[in-house]
Amino acid sequence: MTPMKNGLVRYARDEHGVARIELTNPPANAYSYEMLRDLDDAILEARFDEKAHVILLTGAGEPPPPGAPPRTRFFCAGADIAMLGRVTTRFKYMFCLHANETMLRLEHTPKLVIAAIEGHCVGGGMEIAMSADLRVAARGTGKMGLPEVALGVLPGTGGTQRLSRLVGKARAIELMTEGTLIDFDRAQTLGLVNHVWEKDGFVDRALEYARGFCPPNKASLAVGHIKRAVQTGAEMALEQGLALERELQQRLFESDDAREGIAAYNEKRKPTFAGE
């Protein structure tokens, strides 16, 4: 994988069309302004890469020294608290604004984004994961939650807004005001996680899952447009959402994949999509 400018995020695209973005700031993958710059660059790299059909977000683990016990893994522990203790109030505001813009960039990218969570996913780390379209997690490797209330602040990079949209207002207020950390199976019952898999071979399974949304298996243009219709349309009134849906559908009708899909159905064969 290729490191971004500051070396805190790595990027690679495989031959199947999965663009993997990996947070690499051991031991907890806590994010700073520099990491957000790298993450922003990696998202743009995947967005403009015409051979990238799906984005997979992962957190790098730090292997223990020989003979040492296993380390606690983190997908991401959120913002670098030591950094926040050093900077000015104005910097903190700009930092939150930049984080908001970076996570919105994930939601606005017309490609499916999957967060593969192995290890603790807390605070800003969970806020990053919630900006993905789908979340899968490795059972027993960590917990997730938004415990910022213990610091006297609120989840300030999208947590209050995205969590309430995922689990409802009352449950979101409960989780954030109590600062509750929950395991991944509980997160799945609340709708925060789509799938929970065993930790052995987890990343390989996440990659295989992501490849299932790429050509020739799926029409990745349709997958991306479904994502955009939902992510943007959910914030609109029904009439405007339906108008957006029609426009996106028209773009798909003009695609090679739609022609292939309709022809394959009528000819009673399996379609072979090209992502075009």
Coordinates of C-alpha atoms in Angstrom, one line a residue:
M1 CA 0.0 0.0 0.0
T2 CA 1.2 3.5 -0.8
P3 CA 1.5 6.0 2.1
M4 CA -0.1 9.4 1.6
K5 CA 1.9 12.6 2.1
N6 CA 2.2 12.5 5.9
G7 CA 2.4 8.7 6.1
L8 CA -0.6 8.4 8.4
V9 CA -2.9 6.9 5.8
R10 CA -2.1 4.2 3.2
Y11 CA -3.9 3.7 -0.1
A12 CA -4.1 0.8 -2.6
R13 CA -6.5 -0.4 -5.3
D14 CA -6.6 -4.1 -6.1
E15 CA -7.2 -5.7 -9.5
H16 CA -10.9 -6.3 -8.5
G17 CA -11.6 -2.6 -8.1
V18 CA -11.5 -2.3 -4.3
A19 CA -9.7 0.9 -3.1
R20 CA -8.5 0.2 0.4
I21 CA -7.8 3.2 2.7
E22 CA -6.0 2.3 5.9
L23 CA -5.5 4.5 8.9
T24 CA -1.9 4.0 10.1
N25 CA -1.1 5.9 13.2
P26 CA -0.2 3.3 15.9
P27 CA -0.9 2.4 18.6
A28 CA -4.6 3.7 18.4
N29 CA -4.8 5.3 14.9
A30 CA -5.9 8.6 16.6
Y31 CA -6.4 11.3 14.0
S32 CA -4.7 14.7 13.8
Y33 CA -5.0 17.5 11.3
E34 CA -2.2 15.7 9.3
M35 CA -4.0 12.4 9.2
L36 CA -7.2 14.1 8.1
R37 CA -5.3 15.7 5.2
D38 CA -4.0 12.2 4.3
L39 CA -7.5 10.7 4.6
D40 CA -9.0 13.5 2.4
D41 CA -6.3 12.9 -0.2
A42 CA -7.0 9.2 -0.2
I43 CA -10.7 9.7 -0.6
L44 CA -10.1 11.9 -3.6
E45 CA -7.6 9.4 -5.0
A46 CA -10.3 6.7 -4.9
R47 CA -13.0 9.1 -6.2
F48 CA -11.0 10.0 -9.4
D49 CA -9.7 6.5 -10.0
E50 CA -12.0 5.1 -12.7
K51 CA -10.9 1.5 -11.9
A52 CA -11.9 1.9 -8.2
H53 CA -15.5 0.8 -7.7
V54 CA -15.8 0.3 -3.9
I55 CA -13.9 2.0 -1.0
L56 CA -12.9 -0.2 2.0
L57 CA -11.8 1.7 5.2
T58 CA -9.5 -0.2 7.7
G59 CA -7.3 0.5 10.7
A60 CA -3.8 -0.8 10.8
G61 CA -2.9 -3.0 13.8
E62 CA 0.5 -2.7 15.5
P63 CA 2.1 -6.1 15.9
P64 CA 3.6 -6.8 19.4
P65 CA 7.3 -7.4 19.9
P66 CA 8.4 -11.0 19.7
G67 CA 7.2 -12.9 22.9
A68 CA 5.0 -10.0 24.1
P69 CA 1.2 -10.5 24.6
P70 CA -1.1 -9.3 21.9
R71 CA -1.8 -5.5 21.8
T72 CA -5.2 -4.0 22.1
R73 CA -6.3 -3.2 18.5
F74 CA -8.0 -0.1 17.4
F75 CA -9.9 0.7 14.2
C76 CA -9.6 4.3 15.4
A77 CA -9.6 5.9 18.8
G78 CA -10.8 9.2 17.5
A79 CA -9.1 12.6 17.7
D80 CA -5.7 13.0 19.2
I81 CA -6.6 14.3 22.7
A82 CA -3.1 15.3 23.5
M83 CA -3.1 17.5 20.3
L84 CA -6.4 19.0 21.3
G85 CA -4.9 20.0 24.7
R86 CA -2.1 22.0 22.9
V87 CA -3.9 23.9 20.3
T88 CA -6.0 27.1 20.4
T89 CA -9.8 27.2 20.5
R90 CA -9.9 28.6 17.0
F91 CA -7.8 25.7 15.8
K92 CA -10.2 23.2 17.4
Y93 CA -13.1 24.8 15.5
M94 CA -11.2 24.6 12.2
F95 CA -10.2 21.0 13.0
C96 CA -13.8 20.0 13.5
L97 CA -14.9 21.8 10.3
H98 CA -12.2 20.0 8.3
A99 CA -13.2 16.6 9.8
N100 CA -16.9 17.4 8.9
E101 CA -15.9 18.2 5.3
T102 CA -13.7 15.0 5.0
M103 CA -16.5 12.7 6.2
L104 CA -19.0 14.4 4.0
R105 CA -16.6 13.7 1.1
L106 CA -17.0 10.0 1.8
E107 CA -20.8 10.4 1.7
H108 CA -20.8 12.5 -1.4
T109 CA -18.5 10.1 -3.4
P110 CA -20.7 8.0 -5.7
K111 CA -19.0 4.8 -4.8
L112 CA -19.9 2.4 -2.0
V113 CA -17.9 2.9 1.2
I114 CA -17.5 0.0 3.7
A115 CA -15.8 0.4 7.1
A116 CA -14.2 -2.8 8.2
I117 CA -13.9 -2.4 12.0
E118 CA -11.3 -4.6 13.8
G119 CA -10.6 -3.3 17.2
H120 CA -12.0 -0.4 19.3
C121 CA -14.0 2.1 17.3
V122 CA -14.7 5.0 19.6
G123 CA -15.2 8.8 19.6
G124 CA -14.1 10.3 16.3
G125 CA -13.2 6.8 15.1
M126 CA -16.9 5.8 15.3
E127 CA -17.8 9.1 13.6
I128 CA -15.5 8.1 10.6
A129 CA -17.2 4.6 10.6
M130 CA -20.7 6.2 10.6
S131 CA -19.8 8.2 7.5
A132 CA -19.3 4.9 5.6
D133 CA -22.3 3.4 3.9
L134 CA -21.9 -0.1 5.4
R135 CA -20.1 -1.3 8.5
V136 CA -18.7 -4.8 9.2
A137 CA -16.9 -5.7 12.4
A138 CA -14.7 -8.5 13.8
R139 CA -16.4 -10.1 16.8
G140 CA -14.7 -9.8 20.1
T141 CA -12.0 -7.4 19.0
G142 CA -13.3 -4.2 20.6
K143 CA -16.2 -1.9 21.4
M144 CA -17.7 1.1 19.9
G145 CA -19.3 4.3 21.2
L146 CA -19.2 8.0 21.6
P147 CA -17.9 8.7 25.1
E148 CA -17.0 12.4 24.6
V149 CA -19.3 13.5 27.5
A150 CA -16.6 12.3 29.8
L151 CA -14.3 15.0 28.4
G152 CA -17.0 17.7 28.9
V153 CA -17.7 17.9 25.2
L154 CA -20.0 16.4 22.6
P155 CA -19.2 14.2 19.6
G156 CA -18.2 17.1 17.4
T157 CA -17.4 15.6 14.0
G158 CA -20.8 14.3 13.0
G159 CA -21.6 12.0 15.9
T160 CA -24.8 13.7 17.2
Q161 CA -26.2 13.9 13.7
R162 CA -25.3 10.6 12.2
L163 CA -26.0 8.5 15.3
S164 CA -29.5 9.9 15.6
R165 CA -30.2 9.1 12.0
L166 CA -29.0 5.6 12.4
V167 CA -30.6 4.6 15.7
G168 CA -33.2 7.3 16.4
K169 CA -33.1 10.3 18.6
A170 CA -33.9 8.7 22.0
R171 CA -31.4 5.9 21.7
A172 CA -28.7 8.3 20.3
I173 CA -29.2 10.7 23.3
E174 CA -29.0 7.7 25.7
L175 CA -25.8 6.3 24.2
M176 CA -24.0 9.7 24.0
T177 CA -25.1 11.1 27.4
E178 CA -24.3 7.9 29.2
G179 CA -21.0 7.6 27.2
T180 CA -21.8 3.9 26.7
L181 CA -19.4 1.6 24.9
I182 CA -21.0 -1.5 23.3
D183 CA -19.7 -4.6 21.7
F184 CA -20.2 -5.3 18.0
D185 CA -23.0 -7.8 18.4
R186 CA -25.0 -5.2 20.4
A187 CA -24.1 -2.6 17.8
Q188 CA -25.6 -4.9 15.1
T189 CA -28.9 -5.2 16.9
L190 CA -29.1 -1.4 17.1
G191 CA -28.4 -1.0 13.4
L192 CA -24.9 0.5 13.8
V193 CA -23.2 -2.5 12.2
N194 CA -24.4 -4.5 9.2
H195 CA -22.4 -7.7 9.7
V196 CA -20.3 -9.2 12.5
W197 CA -17.8 -11.8 11.5
E198 CA -15.2 -13.9 13.4
K199 CA -11.8 -12.2 13.7
D200 CA -9.8 -15.0 12.0
G201 CA -9.5 -13.9 8.4
F202 CA -11.6 -10.8 9.0
V203 CA -9.8 -8.5 6.6
D204 CA -9.8 -11.1 3.8
R205 CA -13.5 -11.6 4.3
A206 CA -14.1 -7.8 4.3
L207 CA -12.1 -7.6 1.0
E208 CA -14.1 -10.4 -0.5
Y209 CA -17.4 -8.8 0.6
A210 CA -16.3 -5.5 -1.0
R211 CA -15.4 -7.2 -4.2
G212 CA -18.9 -8.6 -4.4
F213 CA -20.1 -5.0 -5.3
C214 CA -17.6 -4.7 -8.1
P215 CA -17.8 -5.7 -11.8
P216 CA -18.5 -8.2 -13.2
N217 CA -20.5 -9.3 -10.1
K218 CA -22.5 -6.1 -9.6
A219 CA -23.2 -3.0 -11.7
S220 CA -21.1 -0.6 -9.6
L221 CA -22.6 2.5 -11.2
A222 CA -26.0 1.4 -10.0
V223 CA -24.5 0.6 -6.5
G224 CA -23.0 4.1 -6.4
H225 CA -26.2 5.8 -7.6
I226 CA -28.3 3.9 -5.0
K227 CA -25.9 5.2 -2.4
R228 CA -26.2 8.8 -3.6
A229 CA -30.0 8.5 -3.8
V230 CA -30.2 7.4 -0.2
Q231 CA -27.5 9.6 1.3
T232 CA -28.8 12.8 -0.4
G233 CA -32.4 11.9 -0.7
A234 CA -32.9 11.1 3.0
E235 CA -32.3 14.8 3.8
M236 CA -34.9 16.0 1.3
A237 CA -38.6 16.2 1.2
L238 CA -40.2 13.2 -0.6
E239 CA -41.0 15.1 -3.8
Q240 CA -37.4 16.4 -4.1
G241 CA -36.0 12.9 -3.3
L242 CA -38.1 11.4 -6.0
A243 CA -36.9 13.9 -8.5
L244 CA -33.3 13.0 -7.5
E245 CA -34.1 9.4 -7.9
R246 CA -35.5 9.9 -11.4
E247 CA -32.4 11.9 -12.5
L248 CA -30.0 9.2 -11.2
Q249 CA -32.2 6.5 -12.9
Q250 CA -32.0 8.3 -16.2
R251 CA -28.2 8.3 -16.0
L252 CA -28.2 4.6 -15.4
F253 CA -30.6 4.0 -18.3
E254 CA -27.9 5.5 -20.5
S255 CA -25.2 3.2 -19.2
D256 CA -23.7 0.1 -20.7
D257 CA -24.4 -1.8 -17.5
A258 CA -28.1 -1.1 -17.7
R259 CA -28.2 -2.3 -21.3
E260 CA -26.3 -5.4 -20.3
G261 CA -28.5 -6.1 -17.3
I262 CA -31.8 -5.7 -19.2
A263 CA -30.5 -7.8 -22.1
A264 CA -29.2 -10.6 -19.8
Y265 CA -32.6 -10.7 -18.1
N266 CA -34.5 -11.0 -21.4
E267 CA -32.0 -13.6 -22.7
K268 CA -32.1 -15.6 -19.4
R269 CA -28.4 -15.4 -18.7
K270 CA -26.2 -14.0 -16.0
P271 CA -25.1 -10.4 -16.7
T272 CA -21.5 -9.4 -17.0
F273 CA -21.1 -5.8 -15.8
A274 CA -18.2 -3.5 -16.7
G275 CA -18.9 -0.6 -14.4
E276 CA -19.6 1.7 -17.3

